[in-house]
Amino acid sequence: SVQPKEFGGGSVQAGGSLNLTCAASVYRYCSYDMTWYRQAPGKEREFVSSIDSDGKIRYADSVKGRFTISQDNDKIAVYLQMNNLKPEDTGMYYCKFEEDCDSTWETFWGQGTQVIVSS
C-alpha cells in the first residue's frame, strides 16, 4: 500500500528555511500526482503546492517565490523547499499522493509534519 510519510518539519525563526520530504512506496506501473497541503490551528486545510505526473507544478499565491516543489527521479518522493518562512506559514504540513493505476484512482495522505515559524 502507498503510505506517504512526511519528514523535515521543525521550528525556525522568520526568514529561515526548512526542507520537507514526503516519501512513499509506489508502484512502478502507476503514475502519481503529489500535493502539499497545510493546516494552521483553527483553520481549514489549504493547498500549498503540487506536481503532477507530467511534471506540471502549481503553487498557492501565498508561497510563490518562496517555496519550491520537486521530486526525485524515481518519483517516489516529493520535496518542499521552504525559504523566507513567515509566521503565517506555521501549521501541520501534509502530503497527498493521488495514484492512477490503469485509470483507477486512489488517494493516500500522510500523517503530517509540524512547521512552526516564530517572529
Coordinates of N, CA, C and O in Angstrom, one line a residue:
S1 N 0.8 -1.2 0.0 CA 0.0 0.0 0.0 C 0.9 1.2 0.0 O 1.9 1.3 0.7
V2 N 0.4 2.2 -0.8 CA 1.2 3.5 -0.8 C 0.8 4.2 0.5 O -0.4 4.5 0.8
Q3 N 1.8 4.5 1.4 CA 1.6 5.2 2.6 C 2.6 6.3 2.7 O 3.7 6.1 3.2
P4 N 2.2 7.5 2.3 CA 3.2 8.6 2.3 C 3.6 9.0 3.8 O 2.8 8.8 4.7
K5 N 4.8 9.4 4.0 CA 5.3 9.8 5.3 C 6.1 11.0 5.1 O 7.0 11.1 4.3
E6 N 5.8 12.1 5.9 CA 6.5 13.3 5.8 C 7.6 13.4 6.8 O 7.5 12.9 7.9
F7 N 8.6 14.2 6.4 CA 9.8 14.4 7.3 C 10.2 15.9 7.1 O 9.9 16.5 6.1
G8 N 10.9 16.4 8.1 CA 11.6 17.6 7.9 C 11.0 18.8 8.6 O 11.6 19.9 8.5
G9 N 9.9 18.7 9.3 CA 9.3 19.8 10.0 C 10.2 20.2 11.1 O 11.1 19.5 11.5
G10 N 9.8 21.4 11.7 CA 10.6 21.8 12.8 C 10.2 23.2 13.2 O 9.2 23.8 12.7
S11 N 11.0 23.8 14.1 CA 10.8 25.2 14.5 C 11.9 26.1 14.0 O 13.1 25.8 14.2
V12 N 11.5 27.2 13.4 CA 12.5 28.1 12.9 C 12.1 29.5 13.1 O 10.9 29.8 13.4
Q13 N 13.0 30.5 13.0 CA 12.6 31.9 13.1 C 12.2 32.4 11.7 O 12.6 31.8 10.7
A14 N 11.4 33.5 11.7 CA 11.0 34.1 10.5 C 12.3 34.4 9.7 O 13.3 34.8 10.2
G15 N 12.2 34.1 8.4 CA 13.3 34.3 7.5 C 14.1 33.0 7.2 O 14.9 33.0 6.3
G16 N 13.9 32.0 8.1 CA 14.6 30.8 8.0 C 14.1 29.9 6.9 O 13.1 30.2 6.2
S17 N 14.6 28.7 6.8 CA 14.3 27.7 5.8 C 14.1 26.3 6.4 O 14.7 26.0 7.4
L18 N 13.2 25.6 5.7 CA 13.1 24.2 6.0 C 12.9 23.4 4.7 O 12.3 24.0 3.7
N19 N 13.2 22.2 4.7 CA 13.0 21.3 3.5 C 12.2 20.1 3.9 O 12.7 19.3 4.7
L20 N 11.0 20.0 3.5 CA 10.2 18.9 3.8 C 10.3 17.8 2.7 O 10.5 18.1 1.6
T21 N 10.2 16.6 3.2 CA 10.3 15.4 2.3 C 9.0 14.6 2.6 O 8.6 14.4 3.7
C22 N 8.5 14.0 1.5 CA 7.4 13.1 1.6 C 7.8 11.9 0.8 O 7.9 12.0 -0.5
A23 N 7.9 10.7 1.4 CA 8.3 9.5 0.7 C 7.2 8.5 0.8 O 6.4 8.4 1.8
A24 N 7.1 7.6 -0.3 CA 6.0 6.6 -0.3 C 6.5 5.4 -1.1 O 7.4 5.5 -1.9
S25 N 5.9 4.3 -0.8 CA 6.2 3.1 -1.6 C 5.2 3.1 -2.7 O 4.0 2.9 -2.5
V26 N 5.7 3.3 -3.9 CA 4.8 3.4 -5.1 C 5.0 2.2 -6.0 O 6.0 1.5 -5.9
Y27 N 4.0 2.1 -6.9 CA 4.1 1.0 -7.9 C 4.6 1.6 -9.2 O 4.1 2.6 -9.7
R28 N 5.6 0.9 -9.8 CA 6.3 1.5 -10.9 C 5.3 1.6 -12.1 O 5.5 2.5 -13.0
Y29 N 4.3 0.8 -12.2 CA 3.4 0.9 -13.3 C 2.3 1.9 -13.2 O 1.4 1.9 -14.0
C30 N 2.3 2.6 -12.1 CA 1.2 3.6 -11.8 C 1.9 5.0 -11.9 O 3.1 5.1 -11.9
S31 N 1.0 6.0 -12.1 CA 1.5 7.4 -12.0 C 0.9 8.1 -10.8 O -0.2 7.7 -10.3
Y32 N 1.5 9.2 -10.4 CA 1.2 9.8 -9.2 C 1.2 11.3 -9.3 O 2.1 11.9 -9.9
D33 N 0.1 12.0 -8.8 CA 0.1 13.4 -8.6 C 0.4 13.6 -7.1 O -0.1 12.9 -6.3
M34 N 1.3 14.5 -6.8 CA 1.8 14.7 -5.4 C 1.5 16.2 -5.0 O 1.8 17.1 -5.8
T35 N 0.9 16.3 -3.9 CA 0.4 17.6 -3.4 C 0.8 17.9 -2.0 O 0.7 16.9 -1.2
W36 N 1.2 19.1 -1.7 CA 1.4 19.5 -0.3 C 0.2 20.4 0.1 O -0.2 21.3 -0.6
Y37 N -0.3 20.1 1.3 CA -1.3 21.0 2.0 C -0.8 21.4 3.4 O 0.2 20.8 3.9
R38 N -1.4 22.3 4.0 CA -1.1 22.7 5.3 C -2.4 23.1 6.0 O -3.3 23.5 5.4
Q39 N -2.3 23.0 7.4 CA -3.4 23.3 8.2 C -2.9 24.0 9.4 O -2.2 23.4 10.2
A40 N -3.3 25.3 9.6 CA -3.0 26.1 10.7 C -4.0 25.8 11.8 O -5.2 25.4 11.5
P41 N -3.7 26.0 13.1 CA -4.6 25.7 14.2 C -5.9 26.6 14.0 O -5.8 27.8 13.7
G42 N -7.0 25.9 14.0 CA -8.3 26.6 13.9 C -8.7 26.9 12.5 O -9.7 27.6 12.3
K43 N -7.9 26.5 11.5 CA -8.2 26.8 10.2 C -8.4 25.6 9.3 O -8.0 24.5 9.7
E44 N -9.0 25.7 8.1 CA -9.1 24.6 7.3 C -7.8 24.3 6.6 O -6.9 25.1 6.4
R45 N -7.7 23.0 6.1 CA -6.6 22.6 5.4 C -6.6 23.4 4.0 O -7.6 23.5 3.4
E46 N -5.4 23.8 3.6 CA -5.3 24.6 2.4 C -4.2 24.1 1.5 O -3.2 23.5 2.0
F47 N -4.4 24.2 0.2 CA -3.4 23.8 -0.8 C -2.2 24.7 -0.7 O -2.2 25.9 -0.5
V48 N -1.0 24.0 -0.9 CA 0.3 24.7 -0.9 C 1.0 24.6 -2.2 O 1.3 25.6 -2.9
S49 N 1.1 23.4 -2.7 CA 1.9 23.2 -4.0 C 1.6 21.8 -4.5 O 1.3 20.9 -3.7
S50 N 1.7 21.6 -5.8 CA 1.5 20.3 -6.3 C 2.4 20.1 -7.5 O 2.9 21.1 -8.2
I51 N 2.7 18.8 -7.8 CA 3.4 18.4 -9.0 C 2.7 17.2 -9.5 O 2.6 16.2 -8.8
D52 N 2.3 17.3 -10.8 CA 1.5 16.1 -11.3 C 2.5 15.2 -12.0 O 3.7 15.4 -12.2
S53 N 1.9 14.1 -12.5 CA 2.7 13.0 -13.1 C 3.4 13.5 -14.4 O 4.3 12.9 -14.9
D54 N 2.9 14.6 -15.0 CA 3.5 15.1 -16.2 C 4.5 16.2 -15.8 O 5.1 16.8 -16.7
G55 N 4.7 16.5 -14.5 CA 5.7 17.4 -14.1 C 5.1 18.9 -14.0 O 5.9 19.8 -13.7
K56 N 3.8 19.0 -14.2 CA 3.3 20.4 -14.1 C 3.2 20.8 -12.6 O 2.8 20.0 -11.8
I57 N 3.7 22.0 -12.4 CA 3.8 22.5 -11.0 C 2.8 23.6 -10.7 O 2.6 24.5 -11.6
R58 N 2.2 23.7 -9.6 CA 1.4 24.8 -9.1 C 1.8 25.2 -7.7 O 2.2 24.3 -6.9
Y59 N 1.5 26.5 -7.4 CA 1.8 27.0 -6.1 C 0.6 27.8 -5.7 O 0.0 28.5 -6.5
A60 N 0.3 27.9 -4.4 CA -0.6 28.8 -3.8 C 0.1 30.2 -3.9 O 1.3 30.3 -3.8
D61 N -0.7 31.2 -4.1 CA -0.2 32.6 -4.3 C 0.7 33.0 -3.0 O 1.7 33.7 -3.2
S62 N 0.3 32.5 -1.9 CA 0.9 32.9 -0.6 C 2.4 32.4 -0.5 O 3.1 32.9 0.3
V63 N 2.7 31.4 -1.3 CA 4.1 30.8 -1.2 C 4.9 31.0 -2.5 O 6.1 30.6 -2.5
K64 N 4.3 31.5 -3.5 CA 5.1 31.7 -4.8 C 6.3 32.5 -4.5 O 6.3 33.6 -3.8
G65 N 7.4 32.1 -5.1 CA 8.7 32.8 -4.9 C 9.4 32.4 -3.7 O 10.6 32.8 -3.5
R66 N 8.8 31.7 -2.8 CA 9.5 31.3 -1.5 C 9.6 29.8 -1.4 O 10.6 29.3 -0.8
F67 N 8.6 29.1 -1.9 CA 8.6 27.6 -1.8 C 8.9 27.0 -3.2 O 8.5 27.6 -4.2
T68 N 9.6 25.9 -3.2 CA 9.9 25.1 -4.4 C 9.6 23.7 -4.2 O 10.1 23.0 -3.3
I69 N 8.7 23.1 -5.1 CA 8.4 21.7 -5.0 C 9.3 21.0 -6.1 O 9.6 21.5 -7.1
S70 N 9.7 19.8 -5.7 CA 10.4 18.9 -6.6 C 10.2 17.5 -6.3 O 9.6 17.2 -5.2
Q71 N 10.6 16.6 -7.2 CA 10.5 15.2 -6.9 C 11.8 14.5 -7.3 O 12.6 15.0 -8.1
D72 N 12.0 13.3 -6.7 CA 13.2 12.6 -7.1 C 13.0 11.9 -8.5 O 11.9 11.8 -8.9
N73 N 14.1 11.4 -9.1 CA 14.0 10.9 -10.4 C 13.1 9.6 -10.5 O 12.5 9.4 -11.5
D74 N 13.0 8.9 -9.4 CA 12.2 7.7 -9.4 C 10.8 8.0 -9.0 O 9.9 7.1 -9.0
K75 N 10.5 9.3 -8.7 CA 9.1 9.7 -8.4 C 8.6 9.0 -7.2 O 7.4 8.7 -7.2
I76 N 9.4 8.7 -6.2 CA 8.9 8.1 -5.0 C 9.0 9.0 -3.8 O 8.6 8.6 -2.7
A77 N 9.5 10.2 -4.1 CA 9.5 11.2 -3.0 C 9.2 12.6 -3.6 O 9.6 12.9 -4.8
V78 N 8.6 13.4 -2.8 CA 8.4 14.8 -3.2 C 8.9 15.7 -2.1 O 8.8 15.4 -0.9
Y79 N 9.5 16.8 -2.5 CA 10.2 17.7 -1.6 C 9.5 19.1 -1.6 O 8.9 19.5 -2.7
L80 N 9.6 19.8 -0.5 CA 9.1 21.1 -0.5 C 10.2 22.0 0.2 O 10.3 21.9 1.4
Q81 N 10.9 22.7 -0.6 CA 11.9 23.6 0.0 C 11.2 24.9 0.3 O 10.7 25.6 -0.6
M82 N 11.3 25.3 1.6 CA 10.6 26.5 2.0 C 11.6 27.5 2.5 O 12.3 27.2 3.5
N83 N 11.7 28.6 1.9 CA 12.6 29.7 2.2 C 11.9 30.9 2.7 O 10.7 31.1 2.4
N84 N 12.6 31.8 3.3 CA 12.0 33.1 3.8 C 10.6 32.8 4.5 O 9.6 33.4 4.2
L85 N 10.7 31.9 5.5 CA 9.5 31.5 6.1 C 8.9 32.6 7.0 O 9.6 33.5 7.5
K86 N 7.6 32.6 7.1 CA 6.9 33.7 7.8 C 6.0 33.0 8.9 O 5.7 31.8 8.7
P87 N 5.7 33.7 9.9 CA 4.8 33.1 11.0 C 3.6 32.6 10.4 O 3.1 31.5 11.0
E88 N 3.0 33.1 9.4 CA 1.8 32.6 8.8 C 1.9 31.3 8.1 O 1.0 30.7 7.6
D89 N 3.2 30.9 7.9 CA 3.4 29.5 7.3 C 3.3 28.4 8.4 O 3.4 27.2 8.0
T90 N 3.1 28.8 9.6 CA 3.0 27.8 10.7 C 1.8 26.9 10.5 O 0.7 27.4 10.1
G91 N 2.0 25.6 10.7 CA 0.9 24.7 10.6 C 1.4 23.3 10.4 O 2.6 23.0 10.4
M92 N 0.5 22.4 10.3 CA 0.8 21.0 10.0 C 0.8 20.8 8.5 O -0.2 21.2 7.8
Y93 N 1.9 20.3 8.0 CA 2.0 20.1 6.5 C 1.8 18.6 6.2 O 2.4 17.7 6.8
Y94 N 0.9 18.4 5.2 CA 0.5 17.1 4.8 C 0.9 16.9 3.3 O 0.7 17.8 2.5
C95 N 1.2 15.7 3.0 CA 1.4 15.4 1.6 C 0.3 14.4 1.2 O -0.2 13.6 2.0
K96 N -0.1 14.5 -0.1 CA -1.1 13.6 -0.6 C -0.6 13.0 -2.0 O -0.1 13.8 -2.8
F97 N -0.7 11.7 -2.1 CA -0.4 11.0 -3.3 C -1.7 10.6 -3.9 O -2.5 9.9 -3.3
E98 N -1.9 11.0 -5.2 CA -3.1 10.5 -5.9 C -2.6 9.5 -7.0 O -1.8 9.9 -7.9
E99 N -3.0 8.3 -6.8 CA -2.4 7.2 -7.6 C -3.4 6.9 -8.8 O -4.6 6.8 -8.6
D100 N -2.8 6.8 -10.0 CA -3.6 6.4 -11.2 C -2.9 5.1 -11.7 O -1.9 5.1 -12.3
C101 N -3.7 4.0 -11.4 CA -3.2 2.7 -11.9 C -4.2 2.2 -12.9 O -5.3 1.9 -12.6
D102 N -3.9 2.4 -14.2 CA -4.7 1.9 -15.3 C -6.1 2.5 -15.1 O -7.2 1.9 -15.2
S103 N -6.1 3.9 -14.9 CA -7.4 4.7 -14.8 C -8.2 4.4 -13.6 O -9.3 4.8 -13.5
T104 N -7.6 3.7 -12.6 CA -8.3 3.6 -11.3 C -7.5 4.5 -10.3 O -6.3 4.3 -10.1
W105 N -8.3 5.4 -9.8 CA -7.6 6.4 -8.9 C -7.8 6.1 -7.4 O -8.9 5.6 -7.0
E106 N -6.8 6.4 -6.6 CA -6.9 6.2 -5.2 C -6.0 7.3 -4.6 O -5.0 7.7 -5.1
T107 N -6.5 7.8 -3.4 CA -5.8 8.9 -2.7 C -5.2 8.4 -1.4 O -5.9 7.7 -0.7
F108 N -4.0 8.9 -1.1 CA -3.3 8.5 0.1 C -2.7 9.7 0.8 O -2.1 10.6 0.1
W109 N -3.0 9.9 2.1 CA -2.5 11.0 2.8 C -1.4 10.6 3.8 O -1.5 9.5 4.4
G110 N -0.5 11.4 4.1 CA 0.5 11.2 5.1 C -0.1 11.7 6.4 O -1.2 12.3 6.5
Q111 N 0.7 11.5 7.5 CA 0.2 11.9 8.9 C 0.6 13.4 9.2 O 0.0 13.9 10.2
G112 N 1.4 13.9 8.4 CA 1.7 15.3 8.6 C 3.1 15.5 9.4 O 3.5 14.7 10.1
T113 N 3.6 16.7 9.2 CA 4.8 17.1 9.9 C 4.6 18.6 10.3 O 4.1 19.4 9.5
Q114 N 5.0 18.9 11.5 CA 4.7 20.2 12.1 C 5.8 21.2 11.7 O 7.0 21.0 11.8
V115 N 5.3 22.4 11.3 CA 6.2 23.5 11.0 C 5.8 24.7 11.9 O 4.6 25.1 11.9
I116 N 6.7 25.2 12.6 CA 6.5 26.4 13.5 C 7.4 27.5 13.1 O 8.7 27.3 13.2
V117 N 6.9 28.6 12.8 CA 7.8 29.8 12.4 C 7.5 30.9 13.5 O 6.4 31.4 13.6
S118 N 8.5 31.3 14.2 CA 8.4 32.3 15.2 C 8.9 33.7 14.7 O 9.8 33.7 13.8
S119 N 8.2 34.7 15.1 CA 8.6 36.0 14.7 C 9.8 36.6 15.5 O 10.2 36.1 16.5

